[in-house]
Amino acid sequence: MSEISTRKVVLLDPGIASPSYERVLFQQHGYDFQVFDGKKGDYHKKLEVASDAVGLLIRFTEIDEHFLQHTPDLKAIARYGVGYDNIDLEACTRHGVRCANVQGYGNHSVSDHALALILATIRQLIPGQHRIYENFSAPPSEDIPELHEMTLGIIGLGRIGGTMAEKAVPLFDSVIASDPYVDQEKFREKGVANVSLDELLRESHVISIHCNLTEETRQMLNEDAFWQMGKRPVVVNTARGGIIQEEALLSALDNDRIRGAGLDVFQTELPEELNRDLVEHPRVIATGHYAWFSSRAQTELQKRTADNLLAMLRGELPGDCLNP
């Protein structure tokens, strides 16, 4: 496939950093590079701007059948990040649109963030800070365990989950994981036990989520799952918000079925739509979907996303291509 005459590339979801690399790269190759400057959730305005584009750079914009029907010149989409649940891959393939994510760039930053949320939740750092003036030398509660006494359960032993396991094995009494799509050799390599999801829910003192959001995993942690949790665990999610049913999580917190939660992702990417009862719960530590970020990870993410898009527009298949 050769580059076609219509040569407009649009960055639909700006905000990670200045798109200087992307702008220079695409202008050097003869593309009209544009950055969407409207409201984050304005789907119709985005569609209008993208209607004559051949390439798109996205983060959270929904790419569905309707969108593709109104972007007839579109040839390729590159997403900043690993997850691609906002892209209908089957529809893209039908329309001849190649798609790519960026795999592996955030293995360390996301696992670092998950560990930080685990430690901050167990050690009750936020409540401790809030009590520093009124009760300086006292802990915020008498219920603070130690990691070496605890079992960590990892849901999803892919790139990030595997990196998490490597970091966690020396810290915890034991590490178990559930991932039906990973062979037994990887479990042995990482030093973790291969268990079913039900066993992980029963036996884990800490649960860290690192799987993709699919129809299989959507709202995987629902009311039934929280009732199965036998050790009153800390639940940490740095993967995708849709994996947890938020009302069930809030109920589990309010009924003391879990010790606490560390959340970097939510059911919405729009701050004004966040569940404030959950975000502001006294046993929740919430961060604004920046677990992926480190100085190194940001540079790699920007460069590889733009490089992937250019490669697909030129008829090449980058290693991150999702529908070759």
Coordinates of C-alpha atoms in Angstrom, one line a residue:
M1 CA 0.0 0.0 0.0
S2 CA 1.5 3.4 -1.0
E3 CA 0.8 6.7 0.7
I4 CA -2.3 8.2 -0.8
S5 CA -2.9 11.7 -1.9
T6 CA -5.2 12.8 1.0
R7 CA -2.6 13.3 3.7
K8 CA -4.3 14.5 6.9
V9 CA -3.3 13.1 10.3
V10 CA -5.1 14.2 13.4
L11 CA -4.2 13.8 17.1
L12 CA -7.7 13.4 18.5
D13 CA -6.8 13.0 22.2
P14 CA -4.0 15.5 23.1
G15 CA -2.8 16.1 26.6
I16 CA 0.0 13.5 27.3
A17 CA 2.7 16.0 26.3
S18 CA 3.5 18.6 23.6
P19 CA 3.1 16.7 20.3
S20 CA 6.4 18.1 18.9
Y21 CA 7.7 14.7 17.9
E22 CA 4.5 13.8 16.1
R23 CA 4.2 17.1 14.4
V24 CA 7.8 17.1 13.0
L25 CA 7.6 13.4 12.0
F26 CA 4.4 13.7 10.0
Q27 CA 5.2 17.1 8.5
Q28 CA 8.6 15.7 7.3
H29 CA 6.7 13.0 5.5
G30 CA 4.3 15.4 3.8
Y31 CA 1.3 15.1 6.0
D32 CA -1.0 17.9 7.3
F33 CA -0.7 17.3 11.0
Q34 CA -3.6 18.7 13.1
V35 CA -4.4 18.6 16.9
F36 CA -8.0 18.5 18.0
D37 CA -8.6 21.4 20.3
G38 CA -12.2 20.8 21.4
K39 CA -13.7 19.3 24.5
K40 CA -12.4 15.9 25.5
G41 CA -15.8 14.2 25.3
D42 CA -17.1 15.9 22.2
Y43 CA -17.5 12.8 19.9
H44 CA -19.4 14.6 17.1
K45 CA -16.8 17.4 16.9
K46 CA -14.0 14.8 16.8
L47 CA -15.8 13.0 14.0
E48 CA -16.1 16.2 12.1
V49 CA -12.4 16.9 12.3
A50 CA -11.5 13.3 11.5
S51 CA -13.9 13.0 8.5
D52 CA -11.1 13.4 5.9
A53 CA -8.1 12.1 7.8
V54 CA -6.0 9.1 6.7
G55 CA -4.5 8.6 10.1
L56 CA -5.5 9.1 13.7
L57 CA -3.7 9.2 17.0
I58 CA -6.0 8.5 19.9
R59 CA -6.2 7.6 23.6
F60 CA -9.8 7.3 24.7
T61 CA -11.9 8.3 21.7
E62 CA -14.4 5.5 20.8
I63 CA -13.8 4.1 17.3
D64 CA -16.9 2.2 16.3
E65 CA -18.9 1.3 13.2
H66 CA -20.6 4.7 13.1
F67 CA -17.2 6.5 13.4
L68 CA -15.7 4.5 10.6
Q69 CA -18.7 5.0 8.3
H70 CA -18.0 8.7 8.5
T71 CA -14.2 8.6 8.0
P72 CA -14.0 7.0 4.5
D73 CA -10.3 8.0 3.9
L74 CA -9.1 6.5 7.2
K75 CA -6.3 4.0 6.7
A76 CA -4.7 3.6 10.2
I77 CA -5.2 4.3 13.9
A78 CA -2.5 4.3 16.5
R79 CA -3.4 4.3 20.2
Y80 CA -1.2 5.8 23.0
G81 CA -1.1 2.9 25.4
V82 CA -1.6 -0.8 25.8
G83 CA -5.4 -1.2 26.1
Y84 CA -7.6 -0.9 23.0
D85 CA -11.1 -1.6 24.4
N86 CA -12.3 1.7 22.9
I87 CA -11.5 0.4 19.4
D88 CA -13.8 -2.0 17.5
L89 CA -11.1 -4.1 15.9
E90 CA -13.5 -6.2 13.8
A91 CA -15.2 -3.1 12.4
C92 CA -11.8 -1.5 11.6
T93 CA -10.7 -4.7 9.8
R94 CA -13.9 -4.7 7.7
H95 CA -13.2 -1.1 6.8
G96 CA -9.6 -1.8 5.9
V97 CA -8.2 0.3 8.8
R98 CA -5.1 -1.0 10.5
C99 CA -4.7 -0.4 14.2
A100 CA -1.8 -0.5 16.6
N101 CA -1.3 0.0 20.3
V102 CA 2.1 0.3 22.2
Q103 CA 3.0 -2.8 24.1
G104 CA 5.6 -3.1 26.9
Y105 CA 6.4 0.6 27.3
G106 CA 4.9 0.9 30.8
N107 CA 5.8 -2.5 32.4
H108 CA 7.9 -0.8 35.1
S109 CA 5.9 2.4 35.6
V110 CA 2.6 0.6 36.0
S111 CA 3.9 -2.1 38.3
D112 CA 5.8 0.6 40.3
H113 CA 2.5 2.5 40.7
A114 CA 0.6 -0.6 41.7
L115 CA 3.1 -1.3 44.4
A116 CA 2.9 2.2 45.6
L117 CA -0.9 2.0 45.9
I118 CA -0.6 -1.3 47.7
L119 CA 1.9 0.1 50.2
A120 CA 0.0 3.4 50.7
T121 CA -3.3 1.5 51.2
I122 CA -1.9 -1.0 53.7
R123 CA 0.2 1.5 55.6
Q124 CA -2.8 4.0 55.5
L125 CA -0.6 6.9 54.4
I126 CA -3.4 9.2 53.5
P127 CA -5.4 8.8 56.8
G128 CA -2.1 9.0 58.6
Q129 CA -1.4 12.4 57.0
H130 CA -4.8 13.7 57.9
R131 CA -4.3 12.8 61.5
I132 CA -0.8 14.1 61.9
Y133 CA -1.7 17.3 64.0
E134 CA -4.4 15.7 66.2
N135 CA -2.6 12.5 67.0
F136 CA 1.0 12.8 65.9
S137 CA 2.6 9.6 67.2
A138 CA -0.4 7.2 66.8
P139 CA -1.2 5.1 63.7
P140 CA -4.5 5.8 62.0
S141 CA -5.7 2.3 63.0
E142 CA -4.4 -0.8 64.9
D143 CA -5.1 -3.0 61.9
I144 CA -1.9 -2.6 59.7
P145 CA -0.4 -5.9 58.6
E146 CA 3.1 -6.5 57.1
L147 CA 3.7 -7.6 53.5
H148 CA 5.8 -10.7 54.5
E149 CA 2.7 -12.1 56.2
M150 CA 0.5 -11.7 53.1
T151 CA -0.4 -13.4 49.9
L152 CA -0.5 -11.3 46.7
G153 CA -2.9 -12.3 43.9
I154 CA -2.1 -11.0 40.4
I155 CA -5.0 -11.1 37.9
G156 CA -3.3 -11.2 34.4
L157 CA 0.3 -12.4 34.1
G158 CA 1.2 -10.6 30.9
R159 CA 4.0 -8.1 30.4
I160 CA 2.9 -5.8 33.3
G161 CA 1.6 -8.5 35.6
G162 CA 4.9 -10.5 35.0
T163 CA 7.0 -7.5 35.9
M164 CA 4.8 -7.0 39.0
A165 CA 5.4 -10.6 40.0
E166 CA 9.2 -10.2 39.7
K167 CA 9.1 -7.1 42.0
A168 CA 6.6 -8.7 44.5
V169 CA 8.0 -12.1 45.1
P170 CA 10.7 -10.9 47.5
L171 CA 8.2 -8.8 49.4
F172 CA 5.3 -11.1 50.1
D173 CA 4.9 -14.4 51.9
S174 CA 3.6 -15.8 48.6
V175 CA 2.5 -14.7 45.2
I176 CA -0.2 -16.4 43.2
A177 CA -1.7 -15.5 39.8
S178 CA -4.6 -16.3 37.5
D179 CA -4.3 -16.1 33.7
P180 CA -5.8 -18.8 31.5
Y181 CA -3.9 -17.4 28.5
V182 CA -0.4 -17.8 29.9
D183 CA 1.4 -21.2 29.8
Q184 CA 2.7 -22.9 33.0
E185 CA 6.3 -22.1 32.1
K186 CA 5.8 -18.4 32.6
F187 CA 4.4 -19.0 36.1
R188 CA 7.5 -21.1 37.0
E189 CA 9.7 -18.4 35.5
K190 CA 8.2 -15.7 37.6
G191 CA 8.1 -17.8 40.8
V192 CA 4.3 -17.6 41.2
A193 CA 1.6 -20.3 41.7
N194 CA -0.9 -20.8 38.9
V195 CA -4.4 -20.7 40.5
S196 CA -8.0 -20.3 39.3
L197 CA -9.6 -16.9 39.7
D198 CA -11.9 -18.3 42.4
E199 CA -8.9 -19.5 44.5
L200 CA -7.1 -16.2 44.0
L201 CA -10.2 -14.4 45.3
R202 CA -10.4 -16.7 48.4
E203 CA -6.7 -16.7 49.3
S204 CA -5.3 -13.3 48.5
H205 CA -4.7 -10.6 51.1
V206 CA -3.9 -8.2 48.2
I207 CA -5.3 -8.4 44.7
S208 CA -3.6 -6.5 41.9
I209 CA -5.3 -6.3 38.5
H210 CA -3.2 -6.4 35.3
C211 CA -5.5 -8.0 32.6
N212 CA -6.9 -6.4 29.5
L213 CA -10.5 -5.2 29.4
T214 CA -12.5 -7.6 27.2
E215 CA -16.0 -9.0 27.2
E216 CA -14.7 -11.8 29.4
T217 CA -13.2 -9.5 32.0
R218 CA -15.7 -6.7 32.0
Q219 CA -17.0 -6.2 35.5
M220 CA -15.1 -9.4 36.5
L221 CA -15.0 -8.1 40.0
N222 CA -18.7 -7.8 40.7
E223 CA -20.8 -8.4 43.8
D224 CA -20.3 -12.2 43.7
A225 CA -16.6 -11.8 43.4
F226 CA -16.3 -9.5 46.4
W227 CA -18.3 -12.0 48.4
Q228 CA -15.8 -14.7 47.5
M229 CA -12.9 -12.7 48.9
G230 CA -11.9 -14.6 52.1
K231 CA -9.0 -12.5 53.4
R232 CA -10.5 -9.0 53.5
P233 CA -8.0 -7.9 50.8
V234 CA -6.7 -4.7 49.5
V235 CA -7.8 -4.4 45.8
V236 CA -5.6 -2.4 43.4
N237 CA -6.6 -1.6 39.8
T238 CA -4.1 0.0 37.4
A239 CA -5.5 -1.8 34.4
R240 CA -9.0 -0.7 33.2
G241 CA -11.8 0.7 35.2
G242 CA -14.4 -1.5 33.5
I243 CA -13.0 -4.6 35.1
I244 CA -14.5 -3.6 38.5
Q245 CA -18.2 -3.0 39.0
E246 CA -17.9 0.2 41.0
E247 CA -21.1 0.0 42.9
A248 CA -20.1 -3.5 44.1
L249 CA -16.7 -2.2 45.1
L250 CA -18.3 0.7 47.1
S251 CA -20.6 -1.8 48.8
A252 CA -17.6 -4.0 49.7
L253 CA -15.8 -1.0 51.2
D254 CA -18.9 0.1 53.2
N255 CA -19.6 -3.4 54.5
D256 CA -15.9 -4.0 55.4
R257 CA -15.5 -7.0 53.1
I258 CA -12.2 -5.5 51.8
R259 CA -9.5 -3.6 53.6
G260 CA -9.2 -0.8 51.1
A261 CA -8.7 0.0 47.4
G262 CA -6.1 1.7 45.3
L263 CA -7.5 2.9 42.0
D264 CA -5.8 4.6 39.1
V265 CA -8.6 3.8 36.6
F266 CA -12.4 4.2 36.6
Q267 CA -15.5 3.5 34.6
T268 CA -15.2 7.0 33.0
E269 CA -12.3 9.1 31.8
L270 CA -14.2 12.3 32.5
P271 CA -13.4 13.7 35.9
E272 CA -16.8 15.4 36.3
E273 CA -18.5 11.9 35.9
L274 CA -16.4 10.1 38.5
N275 CA -18.2 8.4 41.4
R276 CA -17.3 10.9 44.2
D277 CA -18.5 8.5 46.9
L278 CA -15.9 6.0 45.7
V279 CA -13.1 8.4 44.9
E280 CA -13.4 10.2 48.3
H281 CA -14.0 7.0 50.4
P282 CA -11.7 7.1 53.5
R283 CA -10.2 3.7 52.6
V284 CA -9.6 4.5 48.9
I285 CA -6.5 6.0 47.4
A286 CA -7.3 7.3 44.0
T287 CA -5.0 8.7 41.2
G288 CA -6.0 10.1 37.9
H289 CA -4.9 7.4 35.4
Y290 CA -1.2 8.2 35.4
A291 CA 0.2 4.8 36.5
W292 CA 1.6 4.5 33.0
F293 CA 3.7 7.6 33.4
S294 CA 7.4 8.0 33.9
S295 CA 9.8 10.3 32.1
R296 CA 11.2 7.3 30.1
A297 CA 7.8 5.7 29.5
Q298 CA 6.3 9.0 28.2
T299 CA 9.1 9.5 25.7
E300 CA 8.9 5.9 24.4
L301 CA 5.1 6.0 24.3
Q302 CA 5.0 9.2 22.1
K303 CA 7.7 8.0 19.8
R304 CA 6.4 4.5 19.2
T305 CA 2.8 5.6 18.8
A306 CA 3.7 8.1 16.0
D307 CA 6.2 5.7 14.4
N308 CA 3.5 2.9 14.4
L309 CA 1.0 5.2 12.6
L310 CA 3.5 6.3 10.0
A311 CA 4.6 2.7 9.4
M312 CA 1.0 1.6 8.8
L313 CA 0.3 4.5 6.5
R314 CA 3.3 3.5 4.4
G315 CA 1.9 -0.1 4.2
E316 CA 4.3 -1.6 6.8
L317 CA 3.3 -3.8 9.7
P318 CA 4.8 -2.7 13.0
G319 CA 5.2 -5.3 15.8
D320 CA 2.4 -3.6 17.7
C321 CA -0.2 -3.9 14.9
L322 CA -3.4 -5.4 16.2
N323 CA -5.1 -6.5 13.0
P324 CA -2.4 -7.3 10.4

